Tab-separated table of C-alpha atoms and ligand atoms in Angstrom:
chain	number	residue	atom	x	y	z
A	49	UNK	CA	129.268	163.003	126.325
A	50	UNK	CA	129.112	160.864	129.453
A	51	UNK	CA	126.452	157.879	128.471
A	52	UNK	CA	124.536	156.231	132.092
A	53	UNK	CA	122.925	153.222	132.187
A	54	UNK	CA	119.288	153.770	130.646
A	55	UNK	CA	120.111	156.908	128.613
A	56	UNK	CA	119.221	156.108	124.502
A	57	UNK	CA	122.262	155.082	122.783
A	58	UNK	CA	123.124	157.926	120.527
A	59	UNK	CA	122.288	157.483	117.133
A	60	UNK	CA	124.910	158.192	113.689
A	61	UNK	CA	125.360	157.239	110.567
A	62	UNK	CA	128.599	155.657	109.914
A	63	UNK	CA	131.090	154.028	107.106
A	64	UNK	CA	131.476	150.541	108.006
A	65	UNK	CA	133.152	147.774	106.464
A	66	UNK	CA	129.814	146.300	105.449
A	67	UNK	CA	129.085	150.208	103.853
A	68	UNK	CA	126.716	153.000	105.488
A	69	UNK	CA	124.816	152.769	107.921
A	70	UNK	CA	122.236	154.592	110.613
A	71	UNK	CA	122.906	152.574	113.793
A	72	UNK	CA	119.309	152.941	114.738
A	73	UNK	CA	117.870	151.420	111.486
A	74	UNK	CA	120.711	148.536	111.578
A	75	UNK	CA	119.492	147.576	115.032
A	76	UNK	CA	116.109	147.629	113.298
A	77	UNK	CA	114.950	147.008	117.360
A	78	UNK	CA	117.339	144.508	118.055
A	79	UNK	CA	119.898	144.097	120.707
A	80	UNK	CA	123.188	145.444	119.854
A	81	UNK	CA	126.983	145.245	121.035
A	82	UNK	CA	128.817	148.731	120.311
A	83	UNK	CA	132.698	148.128	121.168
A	84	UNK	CA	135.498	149.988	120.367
A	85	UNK	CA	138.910	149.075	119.665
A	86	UNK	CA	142.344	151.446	119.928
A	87	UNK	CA	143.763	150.473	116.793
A	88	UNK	CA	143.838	148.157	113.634
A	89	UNK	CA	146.808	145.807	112.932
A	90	UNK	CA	147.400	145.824	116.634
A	91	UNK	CA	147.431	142.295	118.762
A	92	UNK	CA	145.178	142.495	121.223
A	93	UNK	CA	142.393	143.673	118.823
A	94	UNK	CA	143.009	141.825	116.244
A	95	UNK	CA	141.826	138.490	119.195
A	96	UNK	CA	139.430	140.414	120.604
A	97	UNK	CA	137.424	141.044	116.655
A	98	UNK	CA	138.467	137.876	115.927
A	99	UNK	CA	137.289	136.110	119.211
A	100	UNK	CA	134.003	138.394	117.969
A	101	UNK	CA	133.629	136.820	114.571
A	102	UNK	CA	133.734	133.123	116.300
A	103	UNK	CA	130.937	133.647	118.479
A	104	UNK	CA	128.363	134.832	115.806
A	105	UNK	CA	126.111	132.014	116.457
A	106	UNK	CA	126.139	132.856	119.942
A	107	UNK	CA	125.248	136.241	119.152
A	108	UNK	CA	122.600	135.278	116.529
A	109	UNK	CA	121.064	132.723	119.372
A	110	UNK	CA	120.363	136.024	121.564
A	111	UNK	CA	119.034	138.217	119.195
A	112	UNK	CA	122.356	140.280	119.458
A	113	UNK	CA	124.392	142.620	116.567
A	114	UNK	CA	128.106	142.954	116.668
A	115	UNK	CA	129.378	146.200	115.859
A	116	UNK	CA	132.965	147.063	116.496
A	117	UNK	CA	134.200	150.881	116.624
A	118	UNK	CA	137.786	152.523	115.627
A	119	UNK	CA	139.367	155.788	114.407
A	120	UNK	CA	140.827	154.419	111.813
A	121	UNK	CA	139.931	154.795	108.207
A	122	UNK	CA	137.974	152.565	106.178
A	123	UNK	CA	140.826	151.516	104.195
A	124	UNK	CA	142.853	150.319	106.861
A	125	UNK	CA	139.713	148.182	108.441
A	126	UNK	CA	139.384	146.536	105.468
A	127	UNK	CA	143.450	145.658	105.032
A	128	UNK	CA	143.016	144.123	108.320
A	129	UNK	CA	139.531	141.885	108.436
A	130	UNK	CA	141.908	138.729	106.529
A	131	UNK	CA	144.646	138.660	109.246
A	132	UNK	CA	141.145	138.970	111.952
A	133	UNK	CA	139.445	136.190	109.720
A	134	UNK	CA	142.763	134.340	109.809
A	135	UNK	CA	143.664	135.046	114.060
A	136	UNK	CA	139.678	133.891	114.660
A	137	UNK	CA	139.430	131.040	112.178
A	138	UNK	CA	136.085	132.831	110.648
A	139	UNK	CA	135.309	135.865	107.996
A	140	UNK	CA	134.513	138.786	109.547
A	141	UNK	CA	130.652	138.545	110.041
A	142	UNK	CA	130.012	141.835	111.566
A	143	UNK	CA	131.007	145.727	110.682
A	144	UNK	CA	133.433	147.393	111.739
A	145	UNK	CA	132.902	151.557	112.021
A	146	UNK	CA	135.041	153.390	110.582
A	147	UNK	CA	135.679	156.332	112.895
A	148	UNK	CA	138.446	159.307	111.119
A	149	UNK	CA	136.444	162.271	112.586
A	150	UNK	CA	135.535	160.908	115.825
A	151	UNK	CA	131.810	161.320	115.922
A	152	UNK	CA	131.103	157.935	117.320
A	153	UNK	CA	134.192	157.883	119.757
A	154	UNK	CA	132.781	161.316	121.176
A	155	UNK	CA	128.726	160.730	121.005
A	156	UNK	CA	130.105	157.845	123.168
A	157	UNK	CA	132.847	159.133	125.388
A	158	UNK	CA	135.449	156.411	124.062
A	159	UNK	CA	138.498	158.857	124.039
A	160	UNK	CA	139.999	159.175	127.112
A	161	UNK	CA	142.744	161.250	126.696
A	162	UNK	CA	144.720	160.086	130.080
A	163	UNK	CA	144.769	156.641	128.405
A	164	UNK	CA	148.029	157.551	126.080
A	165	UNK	CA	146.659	158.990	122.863
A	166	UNK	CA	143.682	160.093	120.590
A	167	UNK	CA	142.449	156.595	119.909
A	168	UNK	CA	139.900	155.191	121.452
A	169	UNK	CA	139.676	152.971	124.850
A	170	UNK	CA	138.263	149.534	124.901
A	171	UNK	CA	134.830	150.334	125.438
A	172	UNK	CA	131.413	148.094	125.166
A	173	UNK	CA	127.960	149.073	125.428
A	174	UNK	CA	125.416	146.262	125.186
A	175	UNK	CA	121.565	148.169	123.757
A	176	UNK	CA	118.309	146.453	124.297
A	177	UNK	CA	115.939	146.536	121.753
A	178	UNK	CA	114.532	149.945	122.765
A	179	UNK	CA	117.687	151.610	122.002
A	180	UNK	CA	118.434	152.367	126.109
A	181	UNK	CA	121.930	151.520	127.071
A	182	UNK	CA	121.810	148.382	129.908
A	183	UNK	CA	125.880	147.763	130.446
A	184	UNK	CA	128.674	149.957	129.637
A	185	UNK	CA	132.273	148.780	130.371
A	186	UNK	CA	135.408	150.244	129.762
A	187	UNK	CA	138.996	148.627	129.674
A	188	UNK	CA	142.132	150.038	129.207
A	189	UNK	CA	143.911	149.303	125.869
A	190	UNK	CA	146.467	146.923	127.474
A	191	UNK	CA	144.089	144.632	127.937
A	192	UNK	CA	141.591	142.434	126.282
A	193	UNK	CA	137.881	141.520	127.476
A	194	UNK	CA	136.299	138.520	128.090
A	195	UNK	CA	133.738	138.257	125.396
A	196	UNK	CA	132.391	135.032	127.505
A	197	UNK	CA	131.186	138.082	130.218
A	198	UNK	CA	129.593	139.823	127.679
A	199	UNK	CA	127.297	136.605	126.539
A	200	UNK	CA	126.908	136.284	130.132
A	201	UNK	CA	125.354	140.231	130.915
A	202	UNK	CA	123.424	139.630	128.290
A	203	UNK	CA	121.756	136.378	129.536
A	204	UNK	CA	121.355	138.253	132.760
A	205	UNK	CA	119.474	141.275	130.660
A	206	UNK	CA	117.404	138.681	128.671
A	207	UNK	CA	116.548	136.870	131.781
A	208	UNK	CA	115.622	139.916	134.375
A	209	UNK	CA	114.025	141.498	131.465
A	210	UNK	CA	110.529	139.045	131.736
A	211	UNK	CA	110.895	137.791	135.128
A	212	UNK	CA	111.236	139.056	138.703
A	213	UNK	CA	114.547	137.832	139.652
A	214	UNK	CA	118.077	139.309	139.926
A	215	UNK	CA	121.386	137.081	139.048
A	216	UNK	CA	124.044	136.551	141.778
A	217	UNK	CA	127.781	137.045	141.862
A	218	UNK	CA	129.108	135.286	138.986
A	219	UNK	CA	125.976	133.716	138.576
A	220	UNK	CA	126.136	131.211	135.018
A	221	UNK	CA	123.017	130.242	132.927
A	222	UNK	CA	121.734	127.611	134.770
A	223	UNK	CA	122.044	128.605	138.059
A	224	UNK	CA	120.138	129.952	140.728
A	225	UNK	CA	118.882	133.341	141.011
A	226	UNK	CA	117.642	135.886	143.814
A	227	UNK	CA	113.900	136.572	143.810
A	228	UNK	CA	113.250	140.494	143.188
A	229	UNK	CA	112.448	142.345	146.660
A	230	UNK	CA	109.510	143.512	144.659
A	231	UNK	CA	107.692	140.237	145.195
A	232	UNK	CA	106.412	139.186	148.562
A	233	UNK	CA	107.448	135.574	149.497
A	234	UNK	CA	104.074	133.970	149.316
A	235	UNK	CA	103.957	135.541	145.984
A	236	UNK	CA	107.369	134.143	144.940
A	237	UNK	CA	106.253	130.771	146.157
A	238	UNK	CA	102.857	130.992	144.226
A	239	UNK	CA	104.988	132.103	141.276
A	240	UNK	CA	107.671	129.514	141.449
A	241	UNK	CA	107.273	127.031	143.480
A	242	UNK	CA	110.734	126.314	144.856
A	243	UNK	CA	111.636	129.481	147.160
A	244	UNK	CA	114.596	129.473	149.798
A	245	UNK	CA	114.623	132.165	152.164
A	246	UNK	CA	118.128	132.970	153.286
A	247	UNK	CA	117.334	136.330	154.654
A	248	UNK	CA	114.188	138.046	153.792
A	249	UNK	CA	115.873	140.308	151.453
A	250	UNK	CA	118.054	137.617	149.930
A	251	UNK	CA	115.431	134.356	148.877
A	252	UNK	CA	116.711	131.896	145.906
A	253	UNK	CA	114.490	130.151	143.476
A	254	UNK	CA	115.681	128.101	140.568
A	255	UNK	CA	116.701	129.865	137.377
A	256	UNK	CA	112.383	129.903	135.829
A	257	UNK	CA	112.184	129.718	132.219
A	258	UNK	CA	112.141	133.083	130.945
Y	218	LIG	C1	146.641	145.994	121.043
Y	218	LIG	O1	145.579	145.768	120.477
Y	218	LIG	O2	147.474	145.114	121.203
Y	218	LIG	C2	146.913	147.359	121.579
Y	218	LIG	C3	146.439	148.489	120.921
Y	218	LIG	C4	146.734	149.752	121.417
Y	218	LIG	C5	147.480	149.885	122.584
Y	218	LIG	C6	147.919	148.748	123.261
Y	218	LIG	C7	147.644	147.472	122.752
């Protein structure tokens, strides 16, 4: 099932390391990040739940559930979470899906069957609060993702979400952003003050205070 941008994120109920759950009810209208992994006891996964685990507090700080996603069975997610704990210098403090029968993998298109073998692909979906699906990336299994870019999107979201403004090219917290072509100038400038106009499609204003 192809997933776009805005569809509702399919829900399922699931085996997880921290036991069963119905993804909709765990979000319990939260945000959520869904990511899948190729396979446990393999290096670059075991950084990237690891790297995960380590950046709880940044997740917690935005309102944001971890949720990692694999074929592999139950038991063999929960041989792995001490050599994760031990890679990412922290317990595992989110569940990990446990995936034999592929229902999550195919409700979210995370096979891809050019990319080697049955396992899934390094997929992430970040969910707002209404359930809709707002990013969706997909990297191959040879390489890891930047969980730093993730915290970032989801700034952006969070941000864009409650006020009329768009972030730049590798725009960082802090920075400026683009006012939305969906406000006039003068009502930009009544609405923050500070308003550069480069272009009139392209006008700056300091990041406002969500
Ligand atoms: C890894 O996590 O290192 C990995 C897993 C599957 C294929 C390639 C790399």
């Amino acid at each position: 099932m192809t997933i776009r941008l805005g569809d509702i994120a399919p829900d399922f109920t699931a085996e997880t390391t921290a036991g069963t759950l119905r993804f909709h009810e765990w979000k319990d209208g939260g945000w959520a990040v869904l990511f899948s992994h190729p396979a446990d006891f393999t290096p670059v996964c075991t950084t990237e739940l690891g790297r995960t685990a380590s950046l709880k507090s940044e997740f917690d700080r935005r309102g944001v559930k971890a949720i990692a996603v694999s074929v592999d069975p139950i038991d063999s997610h929960n041989g792995w979470t001490g050599d994760i704990a031990e890679i990412g210098g922290t317990d595992v403090n989110f569940p990990i899906i446990a995936d034999p029968d592929r229902t999550v993998a195919n409700l979210y298109d995370m096979i891809h069957p050019g990319e080697g073998d049955t396992s899934t692909v390094r997929s992430v979906f970040i969910i707002d609060p209404a359930n809709k699906v707002r990013l969706s990336l997909t990297y191959p299994k040879s390489v890891g993702r930047n969980f730093d870019e993730i915290l970032r999107v989801i700034d952006a979201l969070q941000l864009t979400d409650l006020v009329p403004v768009s972030t730049p090219a590798d725009w960082q917290p802090g920075d400026r952003v683009i006012v939305s072509p969906a406000l006039s100038t003068a009502d930009a400038v009544a609405r923050f003050g500070d308003v550069t106009e480069v272009k009139p499609y392209l006008r700056w204003t300091p990041q406002p205070v969500a």
